[in-house]
Amino acid sequence: MEIKALRTKKIKAAKIGILSQKMFLLMTVFIIGLVFGTISLRNPGDDYALKIQSFIKNYFLAKSSQSLFTIFATTLLRDCVFLLIPFIFGLCLIGEPIAWLEPVFRGLGIGLISGYLYRTYNIDGMKFYGIVMLIPFVLSSSIMLAACHESILMCRDINRKIKDNTVIPNKFIKLYLIRYAVLLVSEILISIISTINIRFLAEKLTLPF
């Protein structure tokens, strides 16, 4: 019995190690995208910088004068896209590459915004980024990484079952849906934080657009 219990503990420890390794790799590709996006804006006056300026001005500053519900709805819709993509592809046989690529593009986008604000507005830009954007970006990116992680696991479970010519248990699907429901609730809470930041803080931090 002791040998069996020891083996069970070793198997559980190995599974935890594998899960931690996948999450670490997802964080790594996200950081790669973040760094690349930050350093890619060498000239703040190029086309990319103008698009980022328009995004910040129209999304964060213009929305600060809108109703709380409008800000919340648009913010939640934007962030839910990063949940919907891995959710759908997590149920596909060949969906795993998408789950690995999404953190790269999310990191790239955030890096472009932070890089633009720093290169263009220096301290004022970093103040705006840190107060209005940073916390929602960090929290929503964490949710995205967790979603991609769940999708990778689900893809591999589906492929394994098909390879073994066995039926995918309903509990796998139910557990997948439950975990995504938890992530969605977390995303709603994050959108509330983002709404408060945009509505009450963005308009007080002026940038010379």
Short mmCIF file of C-alpha atoms in Angstrom, two decimals:
data_model
loop_
_atom_site.label_atom_id
_atom_site.label_comp_id
_atom_site.label_asym_id
_atom_site.label_seq_id
_atom_site.Cartn_x
_atom_site.Cartn_y
_atom_site.Cartn_z
CA MET A 1 0.00 0.00 0.00
CA GLU A 2 2.83 2.38 0.86
CA ILE A 3 4.52 1.68 -2.49
CA LYS A 4 1.25 2.34 -4.33
CA ALA A 5 0.68 5.58 -2.42
CA LEU A 6 4.24 6.66 -3.20
CA ARG A 7 3.75 5.96 -6.89
CA THR A 8 0.51 7.94 -6.86
CA LYS A 9 2.27 10.90 -5.28
CA LYS A 10 5.05 10.72 -7.86
CA ILE A 11 2.52 10.67 -10.71
CA LYS A 12 0.69 13.67 -9.27
CA ALA A 13 3.95 15.54 -8.80
CA ALA A 14 4.95 14.77 -12.40
CA LYS A 15 1.60 16.06 -13.69
CA ILE A 16 1.96 19.27 -11.67
CA GLY A 17 5.45 19.72 -13.08
CA ILE A 18 4.18 19.30 -16.65
CA LEU A 19 1.36 21.80 -16.05
CA SER A 20 3.80 24.29 -14.56
CA GLN A 21 6.10 23.81 -17.55
CA LYS A 22 3.30 24.58 -20.03
CA MET A 23 2.28 27.70 -18.14
CA PHE A 24 5.90 28.82 -17.95
CA LEU A 25 6.26 28.39 -21.71
CA LEU A 26 3.06 30.34 -22.31
CA MET A 27 4.34 33.16 -20.12
CA THR A 28 7.63 33.06 -22.01
CA VAL A 29 6.04 33.48 -25.45
CA PHE A 30 3.85 36.26 -24.04
CA ILE A 31 6.91 38.09 -22.70
CA ILE A 32 8.69 37.61 -26.03
CA GLY A 33 5.78 39.33 -27.78
CA LEU A 34 5.74 42.04 -25.10
CA VAL A 35 9.45 42.79 -25.45
CA PHE A 36 9.35 42.73 -29.24
CA GLY A 37 6.38 45.10 -29.29
CA THR A 38 8.05 47.48 -26.85
CA ILE A 39 11.31 47.80 -28.77
CA SER A 40 9.83 47.73 -32.28
CA LEU A 41 8.72 51.38 -32.27
CA ARG A 42 11.96 53.10 -33.17
CA ASN A 43 10.25 56.13 -34.70
CA PRO A 44 7.14 57.33 -32.80
CA GLY A 45 5.92 59.12 -35.93
CA ASP A 46 5.48 56.03 -38.13
CA ASP A 47 2.19 54.44 -39.17
CA TYR A 48 2.08 52.04 -36.26
CA ALA A 49 2.52 54.87 -33.78
CA LEU A 50 -0.32 56.82 -35.38
CA LYS A 51 -2.62 53.82 -35.13
CA ILE A 52 -1.70 53.32 -31.48
CA GLN A 53 -2.27 57.02 -30.80
CA SER A 54 -5.71 56.76 -32.40
CA PHE A 55 -6.51 53.67 -30.33
CA ILE A 56 -5.55 55.33 -27.05
CA LYS A 57 -7.35 58.55 -27.90
CA ASN A 58 -10.56 56.93 -29.14
CA TYR A 59 -10.73 53.99 -26.76
CA PHE A 60 -9.43 55.24 -23.44
CA LEU A 61 -9.92 59.01 -23.56
CA ALA A 62 -13.10 59.28 -25.66
CA LYS A 63 -14.79 56.50 -23.70
CA SER A 64 -14.12 58.28 -20.40
CA SER A 65 -17.09 60.53 -21.21
CA GLN A 66 -19.45 57.61 -21.99
CA SER A 67 -21.75 55.80 -19.60
CA LEU A 68 -20.40 53.16 -17.24
CA PHE A 69 -22.42 50.43 -18.93
CA THR A 70 -21.12 51.33 -22.40
CA ILE A 71 -17.51 51.31 -21.19
CA PHE A 72 -18.04 48.02 -19.36
CA ALA A 73 -19.74 46.34 -22.32
CA THR A 74 -17.08 47.32 -24.86
CA THR A 75 -14.25 46.45 -22.48
CA LEU A 76 -15.74 43.04 -21.69
CA LEU A 77 -16.38 42.34 -25.37
CA ARG A 78 -12.77 43.19 -26.26
CA ASP A 79 -11.32 40.95 -23.56
CA CYS A 80 -13.76 38.10 -24.20
CA VAL A 81 -12.35 37.75 -27.70
CA PHE A 82 -9.14 36.50 -26.08
CA LEU A 83 -11.23 33.90 -24.23
CA LEU A 84 -13.40 32.88 -27.16
CA ILE A 85 -10.51 32.10 -29.51
CA PRO A 86 -8.75 29.54 -27.27
CA PHE A 87 -12.12 28.17 -26.12
CA ILE A 88 -13.14 27.31 -29.69
CA PHE A 89 -9.76 26.01 -30.80
CA GLY A 90 -9.40 24.01 -27.61
CA LEU A 91 -12.16 21.78 -28.96
CA CYS A 92 -10.39 21.26 -32.31
CA LEU A 93 -7.89 18.59 -33.23
CA ILE A 94 -5.41 21.11 -34.61
CA GLY A 95 -6.22 24.00 -32.28
CA GLU A 96 -3.11 23.83 -30.07
CA PRO A 97 -0.89 26.09 -32.27
CA ILE A 98 -3.47 28.89 -31.93
CA ALA A 99 -3.27 28.64 -28.15
CA TRP A 100 0.50 29.09 -28.35
CA LEU A 101 0.31 32.00 -30.80
CA GLU A 102 -2.33 34.07 -29.03
CA PRO A 103 -0.07 35.13 -26.12
CA VAL A 104 2.53 36.32 -28.63
CA PHE A 105 0.07 38.65 -30.37
CA ARG A 106 -1.45 39.84 -27.08
CA GLY A 107 2.01 40.61 -25.73
CA LEU A 108 2.92 42.32 -29.00
CA GLY A 109 -0.10 44.62 -28.77
CA ILE A 110 0.51 45.56 -25.15
CA GLY A 111 4.20 46.09 -25.86
CA LEU A 112 3.41 48.42 -28.76
CA ILE A 113 1.16 50.55 -26.55
CA SER A 114 3.61 50.79 -23.66
CA GLY A 115 6.54 51.42 -26.02
CA TYR A 116 4.66 54.18 -27.80
CA LEU A 117 3.64 55.91 -24.57
CA TYR A 118 7.19 55.81 -23.21
CA ARG A 119 8.92 56.98 -26.40
CA THR A 120 6.39 59.72 -27.08
CA TYR A 121 5.43 61.07 -23.65
CA ASN A 122 8.16 59.74 -21.33
CA ILE A 123 7.09 60.07 -17.67
CA ASP A 124 3.57 61.30 -18.50
CA GLY A 125 3.09 58.34 -20.82
CA MET A 126 4.26 55.86 -18.22
CA LYS A 127 2.03 57.50 -15.61
CA PHE A 128 -0.98 57.10 -17.90
CA TYR A 129 -0.03 53.51 -18.69
CA GLY A 130 0.61 52.58 -15.06
CA ILE A 131 -2.57 54.10 -13.64
CA VAL A 132 -5.12 53.42 -16.40
CA MET A 133 -3.86 50.37 -18.31
CA LEU A 134 -1.35 48.31 -16.36
CA ILE A 135 -3.53 46.54 -13.80
CA PRO A 136 -6.31 45.56 -16.27
CA PHE A 137 -3.70 44.43 -18.81
CA VAL A 138 -1.87 42.27 -16.27
CA LEU A 139 -5.06 40.68 -14.93
CA SER A 140 -6.68 40.07 -18.33
CA SER A 141 -3.42 38.68 -19.71
CA SER A 142 -3.28 36.24 -16.80
CA ILE A 143 -6.80 35.07 -17.63
CA MET A 144 -5.81 34.71 -21.29
CA LEU A 145 -2.78 32.58 -20.37
CA ALA A 146 -4.95 30.35 -18.18
CA ALA A 147 -7.44 29.99 -21.04
CA CYS A 148 -4.71 29.05 -23.51
CA HIS A 149 -3.37 26.55 -20.99
CA GLU A 150 -6.79 24.89 -20.66
CA SER A 151 -7.14 24.78 -24.44
CA ILE A 152 -3.78 23.08 -24.88
CA LEU A 153 -4.69 20.43 -22.34
CA MET A 154 -8.08 19.86 -23.96
CA CYS A 155 -6.58 19.57 -27.45
CA ARG A 156 -4.13 16.97 -26.25
CA ASP A 157 -6.85 15.03 -24.42
CA ILE A 158 -9.00 14.97 -27.57
CA ASN A 159 -6.11 13.87 -29.76
CA ARG A 160 -5.15 11.18 -27.26
CA LYS A 161 -8.67 9.78 -27.12
CA ILE A 162 -9.01 9.76 -30.90
CA LYS A 163 -5.61 8.08 -31.27
CA ASP A 164 -6.69 5.40 -28.79
CA ASN A 165 -10.03 5.12 -30.61
CA THR A 166 -11.97 5.82 -27.43
CA VAL A 167 -14.91 8.11 -26.70
CA ILE A 168 -14.20 11.45 -25.07
CA PRO A 169 -15.81 11.32 -21.60
CA ASN A 170 -18.52 13.88 -20.90
CA LYS A 171 -16.73 14.85 -17.69
CA PHE A 172 -13.83 16.20 -19.80
CA ILE A 173 -16.19 18.58 -21.61
CA LYS A 174 -18.01 19.54 -18.42
CA LEU A 175 -14.77 20.31 -16.62
CA TYR A 176 -13.60 22.36 -19.61
CA LEU A 177 -16.82 24.38 -19.59
CA ILE A 178 -16.69 24.91 -15.82
CA ARG A 179 -13.13 26.18 -15.96
CA TYR A 180 -13.99 28.58 -18.76
CA ALA A 181 -17.03 29.77 -16.82
CA VAL A 182 -14.73 30.63 -13.92
CA LEU A 183 -12.41 32.47 -16.31
CA LEU A 184 -15.38 34.39 -17.74
CA VAL A 185 -16.51 35.48 -14.27
CA SER A 186 -12.95 36.61 -13.56
CA GLU A 187 -12.94 38.55 -16.84
CA ILE A 188 -16.16 40.30 -15.84
CA LEU A 189 -14.56 41.44 -12.58
CA ILE A 190 -11.49 42.67 -14.47
CA SER A 191 -13.72 44.60 -16.87
CA ILE A 192 -15.30 46.35 -13.90
CA ILE A 193 -11.84 47.45 -12.75
CA SER A 194 -10.98 48.60 -16.25
CA THR A 195 -14.27 50.51 -16.50
CA ILE A 196 -13.54 52.37 -13.27
CA ASN A 197 -10.05 53.26 -14.48
CA ILE A 198 -11.28 54.55 -17.84
CA ARG A 199 -14.29 56.44 -16.49
CA PHE A 200 -12.74 58.14 -13.49
CA LEU A 201 -8.97 58.26 -14.11
CA ALA A 202 -8.30 58.48 -17.88
CA GLU A 203 -9.85 61.92 -18.30
CA LYS A 204 -7.78 63.31 -15.43
CA LEU A 205 -4.49 62.24 -17.01
CA THR A 206 -4.11 64.43 -20.06
CA LEU A 207 -1.69 63.57 -22.86
CA PRO A 208 -0.71 66.10 -25.57
CA PHE A 209 -2.24 64.31 -28.55
#
